[in-house]
Short mmCIF file of C-alpha atoms in Angstrom, two decimals:
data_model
loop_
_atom_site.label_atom_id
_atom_site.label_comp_id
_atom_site.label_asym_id
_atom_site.label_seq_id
_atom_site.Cartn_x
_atom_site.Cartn_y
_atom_site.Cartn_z
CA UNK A 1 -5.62 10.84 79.50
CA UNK A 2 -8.35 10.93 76.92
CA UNK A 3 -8.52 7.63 74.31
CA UNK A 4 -11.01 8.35 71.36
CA UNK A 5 -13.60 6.55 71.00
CA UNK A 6 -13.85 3.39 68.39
CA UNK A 7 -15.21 3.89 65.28
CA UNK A 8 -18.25 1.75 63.60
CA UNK A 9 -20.43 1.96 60.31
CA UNK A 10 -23.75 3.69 62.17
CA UNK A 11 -23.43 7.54 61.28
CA UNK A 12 -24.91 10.47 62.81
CA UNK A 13 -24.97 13.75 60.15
CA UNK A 14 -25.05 17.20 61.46
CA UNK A 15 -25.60 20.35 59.27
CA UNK A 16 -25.24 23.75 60.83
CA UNK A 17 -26.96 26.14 58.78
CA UNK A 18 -24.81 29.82 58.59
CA UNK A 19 -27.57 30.91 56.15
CA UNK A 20 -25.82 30.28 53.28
CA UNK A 21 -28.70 28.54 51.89
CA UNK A 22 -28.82 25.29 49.89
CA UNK A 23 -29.13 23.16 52.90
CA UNK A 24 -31.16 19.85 51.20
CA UNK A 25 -28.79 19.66 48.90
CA UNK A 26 -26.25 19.66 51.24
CA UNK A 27 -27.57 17.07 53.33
CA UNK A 28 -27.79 14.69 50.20
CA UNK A 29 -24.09 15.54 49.48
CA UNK A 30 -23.00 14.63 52.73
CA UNK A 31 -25.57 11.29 52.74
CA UNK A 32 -23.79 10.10 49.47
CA UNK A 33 -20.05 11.44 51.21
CA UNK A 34 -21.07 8.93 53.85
CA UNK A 35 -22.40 6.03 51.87
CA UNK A 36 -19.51 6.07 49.40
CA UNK A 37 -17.36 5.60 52.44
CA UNK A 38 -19.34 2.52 53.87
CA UNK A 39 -21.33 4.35 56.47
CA UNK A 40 -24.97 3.52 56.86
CA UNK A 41 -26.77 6.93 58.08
CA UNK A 42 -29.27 6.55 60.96
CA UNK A 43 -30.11 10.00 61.64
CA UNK A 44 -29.70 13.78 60.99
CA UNK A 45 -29.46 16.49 63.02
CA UNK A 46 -29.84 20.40 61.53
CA UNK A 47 -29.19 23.64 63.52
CA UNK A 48 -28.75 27.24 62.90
CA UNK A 49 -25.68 29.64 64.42
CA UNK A 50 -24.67 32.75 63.59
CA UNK A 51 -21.13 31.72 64.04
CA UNK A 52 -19.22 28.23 64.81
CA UNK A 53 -19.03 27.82 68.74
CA UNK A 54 -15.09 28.12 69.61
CA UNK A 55 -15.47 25.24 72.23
CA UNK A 56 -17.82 22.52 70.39
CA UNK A 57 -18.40 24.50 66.88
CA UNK A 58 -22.31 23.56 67.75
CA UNK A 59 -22.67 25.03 71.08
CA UNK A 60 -23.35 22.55 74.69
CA UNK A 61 -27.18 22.59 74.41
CA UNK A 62 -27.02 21.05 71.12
CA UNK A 63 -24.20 19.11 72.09
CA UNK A 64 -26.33 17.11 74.42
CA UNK A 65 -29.06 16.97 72.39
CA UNK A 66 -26.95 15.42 69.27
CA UNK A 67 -25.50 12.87 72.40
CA UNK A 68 -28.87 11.49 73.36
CA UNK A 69 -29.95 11.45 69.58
CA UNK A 70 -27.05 9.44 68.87
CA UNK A 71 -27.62 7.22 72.13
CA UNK A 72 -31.25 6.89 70.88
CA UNK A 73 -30.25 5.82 67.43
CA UNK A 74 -27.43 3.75 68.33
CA UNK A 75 -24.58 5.84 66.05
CA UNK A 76 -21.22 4.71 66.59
CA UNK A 77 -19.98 8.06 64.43
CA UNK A 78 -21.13 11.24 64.32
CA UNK A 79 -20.33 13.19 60.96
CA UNK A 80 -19.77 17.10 60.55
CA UNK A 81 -20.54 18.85 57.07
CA UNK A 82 -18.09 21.21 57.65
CA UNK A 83 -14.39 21.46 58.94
CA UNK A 84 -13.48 21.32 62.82
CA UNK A 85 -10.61 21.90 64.48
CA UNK A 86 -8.94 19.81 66.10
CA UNK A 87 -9.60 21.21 69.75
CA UNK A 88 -13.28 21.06 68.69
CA UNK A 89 -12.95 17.78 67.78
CA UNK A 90 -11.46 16.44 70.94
CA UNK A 91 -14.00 18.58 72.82
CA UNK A 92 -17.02 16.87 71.33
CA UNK A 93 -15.86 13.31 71.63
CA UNK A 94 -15.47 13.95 75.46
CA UNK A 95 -19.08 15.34 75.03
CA UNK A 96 -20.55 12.89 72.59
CA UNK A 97 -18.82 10.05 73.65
CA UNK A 98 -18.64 9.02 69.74
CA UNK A 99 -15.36 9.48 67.28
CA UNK A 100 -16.29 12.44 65.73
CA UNK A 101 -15.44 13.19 61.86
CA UNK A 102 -15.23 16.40 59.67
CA UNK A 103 -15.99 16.92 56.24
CA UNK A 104 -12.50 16.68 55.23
CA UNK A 105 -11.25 13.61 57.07
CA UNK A 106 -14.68 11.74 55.47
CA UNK A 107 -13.57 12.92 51.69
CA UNK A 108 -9.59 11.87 52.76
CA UNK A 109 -11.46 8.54 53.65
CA UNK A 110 -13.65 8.06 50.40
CA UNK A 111 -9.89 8.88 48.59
CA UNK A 112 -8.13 6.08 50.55
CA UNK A 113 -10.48 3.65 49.28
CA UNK A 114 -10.73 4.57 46.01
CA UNK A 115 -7.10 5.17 44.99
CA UNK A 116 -5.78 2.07 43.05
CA UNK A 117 -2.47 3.24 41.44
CA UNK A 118 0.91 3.80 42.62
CA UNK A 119 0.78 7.74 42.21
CA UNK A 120 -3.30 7.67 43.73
CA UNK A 121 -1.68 5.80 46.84
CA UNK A 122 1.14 8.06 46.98
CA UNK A 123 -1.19 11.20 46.84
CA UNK A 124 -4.01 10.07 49.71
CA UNK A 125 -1.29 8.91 51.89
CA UNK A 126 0.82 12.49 51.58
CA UNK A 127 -2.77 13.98 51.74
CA UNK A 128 -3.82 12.46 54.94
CA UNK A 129 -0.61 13.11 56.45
CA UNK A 130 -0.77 16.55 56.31
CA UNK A 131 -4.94 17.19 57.33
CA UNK A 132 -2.90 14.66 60.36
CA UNK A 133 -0.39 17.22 61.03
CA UNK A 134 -2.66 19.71 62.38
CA UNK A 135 -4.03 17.46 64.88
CA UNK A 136 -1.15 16.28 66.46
CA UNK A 137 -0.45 19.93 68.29
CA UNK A 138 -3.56 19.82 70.15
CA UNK A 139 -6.00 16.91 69.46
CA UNK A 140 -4.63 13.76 71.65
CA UNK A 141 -3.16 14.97 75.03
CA UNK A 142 -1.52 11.35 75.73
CA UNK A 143 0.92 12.48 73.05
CA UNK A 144 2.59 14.73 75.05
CA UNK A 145 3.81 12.39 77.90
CA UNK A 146 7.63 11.50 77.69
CA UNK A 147 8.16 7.60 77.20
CA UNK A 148 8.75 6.22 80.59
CA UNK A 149 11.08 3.12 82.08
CA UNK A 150 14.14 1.87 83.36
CA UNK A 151 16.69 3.32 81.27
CA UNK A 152 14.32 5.96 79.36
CA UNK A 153 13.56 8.42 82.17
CA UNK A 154 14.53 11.88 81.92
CA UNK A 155 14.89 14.88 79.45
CA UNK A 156 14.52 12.60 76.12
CA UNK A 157 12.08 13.09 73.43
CA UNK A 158 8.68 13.45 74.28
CA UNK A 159 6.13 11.18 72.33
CA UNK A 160 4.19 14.21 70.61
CA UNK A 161 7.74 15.04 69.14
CA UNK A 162 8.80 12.11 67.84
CA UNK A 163 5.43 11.58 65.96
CA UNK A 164 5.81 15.10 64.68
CA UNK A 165 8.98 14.10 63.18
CA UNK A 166 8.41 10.61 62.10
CA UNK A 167 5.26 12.80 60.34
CA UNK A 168 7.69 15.00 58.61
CA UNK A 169 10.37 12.69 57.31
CA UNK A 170 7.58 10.46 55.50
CA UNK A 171 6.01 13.93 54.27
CA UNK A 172 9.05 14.64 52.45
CA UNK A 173 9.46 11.03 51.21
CA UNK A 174 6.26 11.29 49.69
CA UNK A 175 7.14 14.58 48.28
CA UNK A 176 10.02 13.49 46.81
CA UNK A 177 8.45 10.38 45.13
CA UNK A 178 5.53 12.38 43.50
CA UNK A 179 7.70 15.08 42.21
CA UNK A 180 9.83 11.76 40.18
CA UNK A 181 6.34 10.84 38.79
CA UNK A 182 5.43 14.47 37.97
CA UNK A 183 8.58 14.70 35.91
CA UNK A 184 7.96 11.66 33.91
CA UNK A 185 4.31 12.51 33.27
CA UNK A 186 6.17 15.92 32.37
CA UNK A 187 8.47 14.20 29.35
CA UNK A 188 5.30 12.27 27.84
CA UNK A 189 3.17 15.54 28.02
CA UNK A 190 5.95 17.35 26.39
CA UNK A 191 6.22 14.51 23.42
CA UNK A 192 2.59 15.34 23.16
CA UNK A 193 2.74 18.80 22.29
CA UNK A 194 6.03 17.82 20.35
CA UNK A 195 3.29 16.03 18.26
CA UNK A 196 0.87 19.08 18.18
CA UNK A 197 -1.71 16.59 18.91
CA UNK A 198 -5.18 18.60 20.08
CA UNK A 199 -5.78 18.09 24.20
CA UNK A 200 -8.91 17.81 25.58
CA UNK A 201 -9.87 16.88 29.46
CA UNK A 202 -13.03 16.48 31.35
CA UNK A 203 -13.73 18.43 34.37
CA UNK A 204 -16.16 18.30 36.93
CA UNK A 205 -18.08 18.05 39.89
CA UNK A 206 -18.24 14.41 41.17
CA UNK A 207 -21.16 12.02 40.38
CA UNK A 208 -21.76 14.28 36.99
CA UNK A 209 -20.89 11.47 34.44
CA UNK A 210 -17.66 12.27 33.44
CA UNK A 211 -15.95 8.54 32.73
CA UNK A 212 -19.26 7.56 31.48
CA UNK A 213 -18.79 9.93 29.08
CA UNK A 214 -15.07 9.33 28.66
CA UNK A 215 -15.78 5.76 27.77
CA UNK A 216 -18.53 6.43 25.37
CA UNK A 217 -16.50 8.55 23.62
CA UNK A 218 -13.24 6.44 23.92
CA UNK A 219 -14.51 3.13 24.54
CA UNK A 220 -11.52 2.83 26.96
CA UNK A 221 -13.26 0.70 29.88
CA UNK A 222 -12.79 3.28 33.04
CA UNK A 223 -14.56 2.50 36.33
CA UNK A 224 -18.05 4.18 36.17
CA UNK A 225 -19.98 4.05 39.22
CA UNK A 226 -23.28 5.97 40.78
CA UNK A 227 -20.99 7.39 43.33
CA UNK A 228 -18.94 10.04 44.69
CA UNK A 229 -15.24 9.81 43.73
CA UNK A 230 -15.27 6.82 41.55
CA UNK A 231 -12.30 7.76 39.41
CA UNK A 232 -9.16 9.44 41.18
CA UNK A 233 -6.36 8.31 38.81
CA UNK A 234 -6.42 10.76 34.86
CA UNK A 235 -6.74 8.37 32.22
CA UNK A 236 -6.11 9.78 28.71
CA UNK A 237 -6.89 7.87 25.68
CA UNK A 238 -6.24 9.02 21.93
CA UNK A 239 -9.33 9.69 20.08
CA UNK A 240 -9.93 9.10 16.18
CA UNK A 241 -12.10 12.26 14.88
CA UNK A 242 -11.78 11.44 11.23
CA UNK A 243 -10.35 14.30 9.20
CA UNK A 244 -9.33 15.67 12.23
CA UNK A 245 -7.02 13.00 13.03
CA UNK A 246 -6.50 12.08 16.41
CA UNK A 247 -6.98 14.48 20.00
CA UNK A 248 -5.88 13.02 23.31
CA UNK A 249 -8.80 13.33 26.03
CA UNK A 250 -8.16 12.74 30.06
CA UNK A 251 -10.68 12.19 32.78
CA UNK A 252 -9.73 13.63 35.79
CA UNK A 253 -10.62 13.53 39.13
CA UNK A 254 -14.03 15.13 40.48
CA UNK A 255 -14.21 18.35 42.13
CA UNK A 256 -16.66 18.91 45.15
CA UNK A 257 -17.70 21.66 46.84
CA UNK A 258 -14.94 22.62 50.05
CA UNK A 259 -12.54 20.20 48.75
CA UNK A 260 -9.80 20.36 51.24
CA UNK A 261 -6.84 22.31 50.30
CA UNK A 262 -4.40 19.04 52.02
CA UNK A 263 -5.94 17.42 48.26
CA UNK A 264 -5.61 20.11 45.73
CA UNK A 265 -1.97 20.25 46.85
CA UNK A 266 -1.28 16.28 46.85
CA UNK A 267 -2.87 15.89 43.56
CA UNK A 268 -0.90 18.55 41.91
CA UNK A 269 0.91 16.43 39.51
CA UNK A 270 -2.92 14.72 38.24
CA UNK A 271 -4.36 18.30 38.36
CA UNK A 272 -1.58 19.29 36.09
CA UNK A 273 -3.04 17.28 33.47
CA UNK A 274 -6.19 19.94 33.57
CA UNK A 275 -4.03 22.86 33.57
CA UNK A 276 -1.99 21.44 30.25
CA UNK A 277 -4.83 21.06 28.47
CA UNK A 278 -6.03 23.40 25.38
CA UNK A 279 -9.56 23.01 25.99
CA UNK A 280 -11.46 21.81 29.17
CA UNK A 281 -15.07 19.76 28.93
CA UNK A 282 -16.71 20.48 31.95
CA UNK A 283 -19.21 18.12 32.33
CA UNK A 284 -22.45 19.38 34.39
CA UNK A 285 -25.27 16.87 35.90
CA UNK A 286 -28.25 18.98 34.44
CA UNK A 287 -30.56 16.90 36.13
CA UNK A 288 -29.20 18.40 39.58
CA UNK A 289 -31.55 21.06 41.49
CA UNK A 290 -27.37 22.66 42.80
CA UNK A 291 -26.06 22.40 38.91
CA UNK A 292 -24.96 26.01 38.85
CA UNK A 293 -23.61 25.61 42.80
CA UNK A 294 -22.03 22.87 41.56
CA UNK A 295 -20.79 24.55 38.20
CA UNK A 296 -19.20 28.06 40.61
CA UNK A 297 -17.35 24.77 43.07
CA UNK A 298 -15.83 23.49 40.13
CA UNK A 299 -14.62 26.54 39.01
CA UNK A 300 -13.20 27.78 42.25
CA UNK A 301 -11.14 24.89 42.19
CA UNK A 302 -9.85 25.64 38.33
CA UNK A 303 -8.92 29.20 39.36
CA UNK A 304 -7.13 27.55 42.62
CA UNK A 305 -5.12 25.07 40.07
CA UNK A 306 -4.47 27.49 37.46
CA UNK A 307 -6.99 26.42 34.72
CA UNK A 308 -9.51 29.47 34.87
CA UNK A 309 -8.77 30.96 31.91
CA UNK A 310 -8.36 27.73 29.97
CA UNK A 311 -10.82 27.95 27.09
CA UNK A 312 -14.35 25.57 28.28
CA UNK A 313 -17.30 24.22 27.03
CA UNK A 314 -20.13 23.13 29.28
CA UNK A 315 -21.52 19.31 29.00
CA UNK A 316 -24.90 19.34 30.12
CA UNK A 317 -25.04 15.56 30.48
CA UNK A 318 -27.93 13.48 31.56
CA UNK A 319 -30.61 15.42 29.57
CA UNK A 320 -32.37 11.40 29.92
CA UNK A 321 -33.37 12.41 33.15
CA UNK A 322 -34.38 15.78 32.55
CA UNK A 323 -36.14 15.29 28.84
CA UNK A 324 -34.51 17.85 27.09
CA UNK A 325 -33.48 17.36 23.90
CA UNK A 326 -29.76 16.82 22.17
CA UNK A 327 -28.36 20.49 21.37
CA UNK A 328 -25.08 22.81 20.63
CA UNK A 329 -25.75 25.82 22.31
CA UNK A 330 -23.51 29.11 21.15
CA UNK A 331 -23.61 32.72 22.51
CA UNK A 332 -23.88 36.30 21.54
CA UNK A 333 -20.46 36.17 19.20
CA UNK A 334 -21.65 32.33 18.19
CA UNK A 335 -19.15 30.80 20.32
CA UNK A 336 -19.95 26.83 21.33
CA UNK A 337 -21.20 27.46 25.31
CA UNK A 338 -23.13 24.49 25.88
CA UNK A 339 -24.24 20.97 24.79
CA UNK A 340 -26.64 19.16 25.77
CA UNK A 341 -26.28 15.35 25.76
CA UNK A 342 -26.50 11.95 27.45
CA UNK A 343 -23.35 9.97 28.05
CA UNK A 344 -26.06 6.58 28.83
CA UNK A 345 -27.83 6.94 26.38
CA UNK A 346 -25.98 8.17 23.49
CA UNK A 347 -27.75 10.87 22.51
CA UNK A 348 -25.71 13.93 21.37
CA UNK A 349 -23.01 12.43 21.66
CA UNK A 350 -22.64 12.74 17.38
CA UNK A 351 -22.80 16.74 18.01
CA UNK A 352 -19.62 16.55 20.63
CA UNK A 353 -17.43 14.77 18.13
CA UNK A 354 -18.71 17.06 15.98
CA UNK A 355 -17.72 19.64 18.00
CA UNK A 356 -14.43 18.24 19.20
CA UNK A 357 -14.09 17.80 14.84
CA UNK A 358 -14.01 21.61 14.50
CA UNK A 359 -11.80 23.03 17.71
CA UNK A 360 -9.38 20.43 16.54
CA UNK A 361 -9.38 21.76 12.93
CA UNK A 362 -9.10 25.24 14.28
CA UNK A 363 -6.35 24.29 16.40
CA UNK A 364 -4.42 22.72 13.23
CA UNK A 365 -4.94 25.59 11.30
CA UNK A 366 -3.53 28.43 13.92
CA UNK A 367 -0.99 25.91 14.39
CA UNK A 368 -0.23 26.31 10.46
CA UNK A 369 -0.63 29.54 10.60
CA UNK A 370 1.96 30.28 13.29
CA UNK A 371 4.75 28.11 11.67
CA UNK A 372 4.31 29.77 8.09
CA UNK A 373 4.85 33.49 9.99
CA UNK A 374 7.64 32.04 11.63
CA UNK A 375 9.19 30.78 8.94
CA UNK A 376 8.44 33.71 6.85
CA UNK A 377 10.36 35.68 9.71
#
């Protein structure tokens, strides 16, 4: 029988470099991942494969060396930027002697902590069940013993199986629970366009400034913090654009690069809120060395959800850090690509509204339009 090892706060970060370049960058992504979820990193360790090892995804030399690194440095954990199997996992705790932890199971981590409503809770936990599901099959082999005793002996149901089905009847509770919550947000979304009422939500990779910008705009209070995955829960907030009227705008949950597919799906019903939307904000960290990286993650994730097509204007926020100077930005047919502003500061902010002012004009007007040729049908 193999137990796993116990966990602690003392990390160990490995990056296996496929040659897919971008490595740094990486590594800081994976620092913060680790940070945010109250690790304190002691060391790094960085290889190149050609391919992930079947057995250990790192191969047994570096195995051992990554052990007596982790020995040296006294790491209770040892963190993988990238996505193990389970087999692999098990295999490298035997060899590491440490609880070893993917990139996924670290972001379903960072999500547990951070969700604070109902539907958040409901989402991590459904989340975290399934990434769970896939380990049960081959990653703890004192599963698959049959529960022994006076009385219990014989061809009953082994241990594994009743997990597995425990698993799936609080799977389908969950399920069953978001897609009640999903409805309702359905009826107030639909009283929304009822309204014709203009709406707007902010998109992103994490850490780019999205709520800070969301409050400045709205003043509505959200949680702002220098860290990955602040904000998990949409919050939508009517805002007054004078002649305008008024335009509802959400902030939504960050995107990251490999965000596992176990959260896309359990956050369906908040991601809805980005597909709904008329026009998408996605708000870029220009200050980042990754920014366009970070601008193709984000929208592999919008074409995953749905939302590609949606119409979307780039945010270039913190411009404070890089010096550049408040701007609207257009293309070749004068379209609005870009603009460049700082949420912290303030500055440019005046040309968003602005710019908000006019697609929510527009939008009245084709709205006008529309109902005079139907009625004139």
């Amino acid at each position: 029988m193999f137990d796993r090892p116990s966990a602690g706060t003392r990390a160990l970060l490995v990056q296996v470099d496929f040659g897919q370049g971008g490595i740094d960058e990486r590594l800081s992504e994976i620092g913060l991942l680790a940070t945010s979820a109250g690790a304190t990193v002691v060391s790094i360790v960085k290889c190149r494969r050609q391919a992930p090892d079947p057995a250990l995804y790192i191969g047994k030399g570096k195995a051992d060396e990554i052990r007596m690194a982790a020995q040296l440095d006294e790491a209770d954990i040892v963190i993988f930027n990238h996505d193990i199997t389970a087999a692999q996992q098990r295999n490298l705790e035997r060899v590491l002697e440490r609880r070893v932890i993917d990139r996924s199971a670290l972001i379903l981590d960072i999500f547990a902590l951070r969700a604070k409503s109902h539907e958040g809770k409901l989402q991590v936990e459904l989340a975290q069940l399934q990434h769970l599901s896939t380990r049960l099959v081959r990653g703890w082999t004192h599963l698959e013993r049959q529960k022994g005793g006076i009385g219990l002996r014989g061809p009953g149901e082994k241990q594994l199986e009743t997990d597995r089905r425990l698993l799936g009847e609080r799977v389908k509770l969950l399920k069953s629970r978001l897609a009640q919550l999903e409805r309702q947000r359905g009826v107030r979304r639909r009283a929304r366009e009822r309204r014709d009422v203009l709406t707007v939500s902010l998109v992103g990779y994490t850490n780019a400034g999205k709520s800070t910008l969301f409050n400045a705009l709205t003043k509505a209070g959200a949680y702002a913090a220098d860290q990955l995955f602040a904000t998990l829960d949409t919050t939508s907030r009517r805002l007054f654009l004078g002649e305008a009227g008024n335009i509802v705008l959400s902030d939504t949950v960050g995107f990251i690069r490999d965000l596992p597919h176990s959260l896309v799906a359990a956050f369906h019903a908040t991601l809805e809120e980005t597909v709904a939307a008329d026009v998408l904000l996605h708000v870029v960290d220009s200050s980042s060395e990754d920014r366009e990286g970070q601008i193709a993650a984000v929208n592999v994730v919008l074409e995953e959800i749905g939302a590609g097509s949606l119409p979307q204007i780039q945010i270039w926020n913190k411009i404070d850090a890089t010096l550049a100077s408040p701007e609207v930005q257009r293309d070749a047919c004068g379209n609005i690509s870009r603009v460049l502003l700082s949420a912290r500061t303030g500055e440019g902010l005046d040309l968003l509204r602005q710019v908000l002012s006019d697609i929510a004009l527009a939008h009245k007007a084709s709205l006008a339009a529309k109902s005079a040729t139907q009625d004139s049908v």
